[in-house]
Coordinates of C-alpha atoms in Angstrom, one line a residue:
M10 CA 1.8 -4.8 -18.4
G11 CA -1.1 -5.6 -16.5
D12 CA 0.2 -9.9 -15.4
A13 CA 3.1 -9.4 -15.1
A14 CA 2.6 -5.8 -12.8
A15 CA 0.8 -8.1 -10.5
F16 CA 3.7 -10.4 -9.1
R17 CA 5.6 -7.0 -7.8
D18 CA 5.5 -8.1 -4.7
Q19 CA 6.3 -11.6 -5.3
L20 CA 9.3 -10.4 -7.2
M21 CA 10.5 -8.0 -4.6
D22 CA 10.4 -10.6 -1.7
W23 CA 11.7 -13.6 -3.8
V24 CA 14.9 -10.9 -5.3
Y25 CA 15.8 -9.6 -1.5
D26 CA 15.8 -13.4 -0.2
R27 CA 18.3 -14.5 -2.9
A28 CA 20.4 -11.1 -2.1
I29 CA 19.9 -12.1 1.7
G30 CA 18.8 -7.8 1.7
T31 CA 21.6 -6.5 0.0
S32 CA 21.8 -4.4 -3.0
T33 CA 25.3 -6.3 -4.1
E34 CA 23.6 -8.7 -5.9
N35 CA 22.5 -9.6 -8.9
V36 CA 19.4 -11.4 -9.3
P37 CA 18.9 -13.7 -12.2
I38 CA 15.5 -13.8 -12.3
M39 CA 13.6 -16.4 -14.8
E40 CA 13.5 -19.2 -12.0
F41 CA 10.7 -17.0 -10.5
A42 CA 9.1 -15.8 -13.5
E43 CA 8.8 -19.4 -14.7
S44 CA 7.3 -20.4 -11.6
V45 CA 4.1 -18.2 -11.5
G46 CA 3.0 -18.8 -15.4
L47 CA 5.1 -16.1 -17.1
D48 CA 7.7 -16.6 -20.3
L49 CA 10.6 -14.1 -21.1
D50 CA 8.4 -11.1 -22.0
G51 CA 6.8 -11.2 -19.4
A52 CA 10.3 -11.7 -17.1
Y53 CA 11.3 -8.8 -19.0
T54 CA 8.4 -6.8 -18.6
L55 CA 7.9 -7.2 -14.9
L56 CA 11.5 -6.6 -14.3
W57 CA 11.4 -3.2 -15.8
Y58 CA 8.3 -2.0 -14.1
C59 CA 9.9 -2.7 -10.4
R60 CA 12.9 -0.4 -12.4
D61 CA 10.7 2.2 -13.2
E62 CA 9.4 2.6 -9.9
G63 CA 13.1 2.6 -8.6
L64 CA 12.9 -0.9 -6.5
L65 CA 15.4 -2.8 -8.9
R66 CA 18.5 -2.0 -11.0
D67 CA 18.9 -4.4 -14.2
K68 CA 22.7 -3.5 -14.7
G69 CA 24.1 -6.9 -16.2
S70 CA 20.8 -8.5 -17.7
G71 CA 22.1 -10.0 -20.8
M72 CA 18.8 -11.0 -23.4
G73 CA 17.5 -14.3 -22.1
N74 CA 18.8 -14.1 -18.5
P75 CA 16.8 -11.0 -16.8
C76 CA 18.5 -10.1 -13.6
G77 CA 17.6 -7.3 -10.9
I78 CA 19.4 -5.4 -8.2
L79 CA 17.8 -4.6 -5.2
T80 CA 18.2 -0.4 -4.9
A81 CA 18.1 0.9 -1.2
Y82 CA 14.1 2.0 -2.4
G83 CA 13.7 -2.0 -2.8
I84 CA 14.9 -3.1 -0.1
A85 CA 13.1 -0.4 2.4
D86 CA 9.5 -1.2 0.4
V87 CA 10.7 -5.8 1.4
R88 CA 11.8 -5.0 4.7
E89 CA 8.1 -2.8 5.4
R90 CA 5.9 -4.7 3.9
R91 CA 7.3 -7.6 5.8
R92 CA 6.2 -5.7 8.8
L93 CA 2.9 -4.8 7.8
R94 CA 2.1 -8.4 7.2
A95 CA 2.6 -9.4 10.3
D96 CA 0.7 -6.9 11.5
P97 CA -2.6 -9.1 12.5
A98 CA -4.9 -6.0 13.0
L99 CA -3.6 -4.5 9.6
R100 CA -4.2 -7.9 7.8
A101 CA -7.8 -8.1 9.5
R102 CA -8.6 -4.6 7.8
A103 CA -7.0 -5.1 4.7
C104 CA -9.4 -8.8 4.2
R105 CA -12.6 -7.7 5.3
S106 CA -12.0 -4.8 2.6
G107 CA -10.6 -7.0 0.0
L108 CA -13.6 -9.8 0.7
L109 CA -16.3 -7.2 0.7
N110 CA -14.8 -6.1 -3.3
W111 CA -15.2 -9.8 -4.1
F112 CA -18.6 -10.2 -3.3
Y113 CA -19.5 -7.5 -5.1
R114 CA -17.7 -8.2 -7.9
Q115 CA -19.4 -11.8 -7.7
R116 CA -22.5 -9.8 -7.9
V117 CA -21.9 -8.1 -11.0
A118 CA -20.9 -11.2 -12.4
Q119 CA -24.6 -12.6 -11.8
V120 CA -22.8 -15.4 -9.7
H121 CA -25.4 -16.4 -6.8
M122 CA -24.5 -16.9 -3.1
P123 CA -20.6 -17.6 -4.9
I124 CA -18.5 -19.7 -2.4
T125 CA -16.7 -17.9 0.1
E126 CA -13.6 -19.4 0.5
E127 CA -12.7 -18.7 -3.7
F128 CA -11.9 -15.8 -2.3
G129 CA -8.6 -17.6 -1.9
K130 CA -7.5 -17.8 -5.2
D131 CA -8.5 -14.7 -6.3
D132 CA -5.8 -12.1 -7.0
G133 CA -7.9 -9.7 -4.3
S134 CA -6.2 -12.4 -1.7
L135 CA -2.7 -10.5 -1.9
W136 CA -2.1 -8.3 0.1
E137 CA 1.8 -7.1 0.6
G138 CA 2.8 -9.7 -1.7
A139 CA 1.0 -12.9 1.0
R140 CA -2.1 -14.3 0.3
F141 CA -4.7 -14.3 3.1
T142 CA -4.9 -17.3 5.1
D143 CA -8.2 -19.9 5.1
V144 CA -8.6 -18.4 9.0
E145 CA -8.5 -14.8 7.7
I146 CA -10.8 -14.8 5.2
Q147 CA -13.8 -17.0 7.5
D148 CA -12.6 -14.2 10.1
A149 CA -13.3 -12.0 8.0
A150 CA -16.7 -13.0 6.4
E151 CA -18.1 -13.7 9.9
Y152 CA -17.0 -10.2 10.8
L153 CA -18.9 -8.8 7.6
S154 CA -21.8 -10.8 8.2
A155 CA -22.3 -9.3 11.5
K156 CA -21.6 -6.1 10.4
G157 CA -24.8 -6.6 7.5
L158 CA -22.5 -6.1 4.9
I159 CA -22.6 -9.5 3.4
R160 CA -25.6 -12.4 4.3
G161 CA -25.5 -16.1 3.2
I162 CA -25.2 -19.6 4.8
E163 CA -23.4 -20.7 7.8
V164 CA -22.1 -24.3 9.1
A165 CA -21.7 -24.9 12.9
E166 CA -17.8 -26.4 11.5
L167 CA -16.8 -23.0 9.9
R168 CA -16.6 -19.4 11.1
G169 CA -19.0 -16.9 9.0
P170 CA -21.1 -17.7 5.8
V171 CA -19.6 -20.2 3.7
R172 CA -21.9 -19.3 0.9
A173 CA -22.7 -15.3 0.8
E174 CA -24.0 -12.4 -1.5
I175 CA -23.3 -8.8 -0.1
T176 CA -26.4 -6.7 0.9
A177 CA -27.3 -3.2 0.0
D178 CA -25.0 -1.7 2.5
G179 CA -22.3 -4.1 1.7
I180 CA -22.8 -2.3 -1.9
D181 CA -23.0 1.1 -0.4
C182 CA -19.7 0.1 0.8
A183 CA -18.1 -1.1 -1.9
T184 CA -19.4 1.4 -4.1
D185 CA -19.0 4.6 -2.6
W186 CA -16.0 4.2 -0.3
E187 CA -14.3 1.7 -2.9
G188 CA -14.7 -1.0 -0.6
N189 CA -13.1 0.6 3.1
V190 CA -15.0 -1.6 5.8
A191 CA -13.8 0.6 8.6
D192 CA -14.4 4.7 6.6
Y193 CA -17.5 3.1 5.7
L194 CA -18.3 2.4 9.6
R195 CA -17.5 5.5 11.1
D196 CA -18.9 7.3 8.9
Q197 CA -22.5 5.1 9.6
K198 CA -22.0 6.2 13.4
G199 CA -21.0 9.5 12.6
Y200 CA -18.2 10.2 13.1
G201 CA -16.4 9.8 9.5
P202 CA -12.3 10.2 8.3
T203 CA -10.5 13.6 9.5
I204 CA -7.1 15.0 9.6
N205 CA -7.4 16.7 13.7
H206 CA -3.7 17.9 12.8
G207 CA -2.4 17.9 9.5
P208 CA -3.8 19.9 7.0
V209 CA -7.6 20.5 5.6
F210 CA -8.1 20.6 1.9
H211 CA -10.5 21.9 -0.4
G212 CA -10.6 22.8 -4.4
A213 CA -8.1 21.0 -6.5
S214 CA -5.3 21.6 -8.8
Q215 CA -2.4 19.8 -10.3
G216 CA 1.3 19.6 -9.2
G217 CA 1.9 21.3 -5.8
Q218 CA 4.1 22.1 -3.5
F219 CA 3.6 21.8 0.2
A220 CA 4.4 22.9 3.2
W221 CA 2.5 23.1 6.6
G222 CA 4.4 24.1 9.8
N223 CA 8.1 24.0 9.2
R224 CA 10.1 27.3 8.6
D225 CA 12.5 25.0 7.3
V226 CA 10.9 24.0 4.6
T227 CA 11.2 26.5 1.9
Q228 CA 8.3 26.5 -0.2
Q229 CA 6.0 29.0 -0.2
Q230 CA 2.9 27.9 -2.3
S231 CA 0.6 28.4 -0.4
I232 CA -1.5 25.4 -1.2
A233 CA -5.9 24.5 -0.6
Q234 CA -7.0 21.1 -2.0
Q235 CA -9.2 18.4 -1.3
V236 CA -8.1 14.7 -0.9
T237 CA -10.7 12.7 -0.7
P238 CA -11.3 10.1 2.3
E239 CA -9.2 6.8 1.8
F240 CA -6.1 9.0 1.1
Q241 CA -6.2 11.6 4.1
P242 CA -4.3 9.9 6.4
L243 CA -1.4 9.1 3.9
A244 CA -1.1 12.7 3.2
E245 CA -1.4 13.8 7.0
A246 CA 1.5 11.1 7.5
V247 CA 3.7 12.7 4.7
V248 CA 3.1 16.5 6.3
T249 CA 3.8 15.0 9.5
I250 CA 7.2 14.1 8.0
L251 CA 7.7 17.4 6.3
R252 CA 7.4 19.6 9.3
Q253 CA 9.8 17.0 11.1
L254 CA 12.8 17.1 8.5
P255 CA 14.0 19.7 11.4
G256 CA 14.9 17.2 13.2
Y257 CA 16.1 14.3 11.5
G258 CA 19.7 16.4 11.5
L259 CA 20.0 16.2 7.3
T260 CA 22.0 17.6 4.5
P261 CA 20.5 20.5 3.1
R262 CA 21.0 18.1 0.2
D263 CA 18.6 15.3 1.4
Q264 CA 16.3 17.9 2.8
Q265 CA 15.6 18.2 -0.6
D266 CA 15.5 15.2 -1.8
I267 CA 12.8 14.2 0.8
E268 CA 11.0 16.8 0.8
A269 CA 10.9 16.3 -3.5
A270 CA 9.8 12.2 -2.4
A271 CA 7.0 14.1 0.0
N272 CA 5.6 16.6 -2.4
E273 CA 5.2 14.0 -5.4
V274 CA 2.8 12.0 -2.9
L275 CA 1.2 15.1 -1.8
A276 CA 0.6 16.5 -5.0
E277 CA -0.7 12.5 -6.3
V278 CA -2.9 12.5 -4.1
Q279 CA -4.9 16.0 -4.8
Q280 CA -5.7 14.3 -7.8
E281 CA -9.6 12.6 -9.1
Q282 CA -8.0 9.2 -9.4
P283 CA -4.7 8.9 -7.8
E284 CA -2.1 6.5 -9.8
P285 CA -1.0 3.9 -7.5
G286 CA 1.9 3.6 -9.1
K287 CA 2.8 7.1 -8.5
L288 CA 2.2 6.5 -5.1
R289 CA 4.0 3.6 -4.8
R290 CA 7.2 5.2 -5.5
G291 CA 6.2 7.8 -3.7
V292 CA 5.7 6.6 -0.8
A293 CA 8.7 3.7 -1.3
M294 CA 11.7 6.6 -2.2
L295 CA 10.2 8.2 1.0
R296 CA 11.3 4.9 3.3
G297 CA 14.0 4.9 1.5
F298 CA 15.1 8.0 3.0
L299 CA 13.6 7.0 6.3
F300 CA 15.0 3.6 6.9
P301 CA 18.4 4.1 7.6
I302 CA 17.4 7.2 10.0
A303 CA 15.3 5.3 11.9
K304 CA 18.9 2.4 12.1
E305 CA 21.7 4.0 11.8
A306 CA 21.2 8.1 13.5
A307 CA 24.0 8.9 15.5
A308 CA 20.9 11.0 17.4
E309 CA 18.4 9.0 19.5
E310 CA 16.1 11.8 18.6
A311 CA 15.9 11.9 15.1
R312 CA 16.3 7.5 15.3
Q313 CA 12.5 7.9 16.9
L314 CA 11.3 10.6 14.2
A315 CA 12.1 8.5 11.1
Q316 CA 10.4 5.4 12.6
Q317 CA 7.5 7.5 13.5
G318 CA 7.7 8.5 10.3
L319 CA 7.5 5.5 8.5
D320 CA 5.2 3.8 11.1
Q321 CA 2.3 6.8 10.6
I322 CA 3.5 5.3 6.3
S323 CA 2.6 2.2 6.8
A324 CA -0.8 2.9 9.1
S325 CA -2.3 5.3 6.6
I326 CA -1.5 3.1 3.6
G327 CA -3.2 -0.9 4.3
S328 CA -6.5 0.3 2.8
V329 CA -5.1 2.6 -0.5
L330 CA -2.2 1.0 -2.0

């Protein structure tokens, strides 16, 4: 599944455009599959991968004609990724981390002084379904060089080194911080990532339910888990959503459903190695609940709370999903 699943975000954008952002069109995907080098089996694999993540339905797919219908989660997923792609600060952050990890992989592969622009051809240069531009890669290289995470050869015509290698500090960032440049640099200044308003986690557990500071949430289990630094912002964002549920004006059933989605995410971030697929699905479900509230709720307070939830989730997942 690995090769086909790599085209997940691109397929979702493609289906979204052809369905004009609706969940009523049954969109054949073979044309897309062939454009990215997938055969019929690969097309079905990609379709079923998106189906299992709750992004598409495959009703109406016949033999030799794989088709997808956008779900509400799928629509919310595409809209949120497009919003992220339009944020230059988030793109810059992601590009720096992606480029640094690429330089580390080149070191492991014993490639001496790799050409920086070659990163643009790597899968790591894809973020939220779109590739980083040459300018973004040059800016990222310039930044990493200035921070001492890479060093290399520079020319007057371009920003950043045109050929470079990762430094010892860069290796520490890549191996100990999973390439999260922002968190690594904050730690070097002596104030590593923390949760100021959310839960503090210690220890480990499996499949817990969570409810902090929200008298209307019925889970009674008191949990104290450890969440690794890169997932703490996501945990905080989800806990904030749980706390604010009374302000959304939800029916009891809808509230139970959004609690279940939130708990799925929180249970996964406890794990020693959270599975990106499970987190993507949980986050997509939360977005699917919040997006219509943010756009259509009668109460302005509910719209604002839902939009805040969407914004916080988006800001928290840029470097981990």
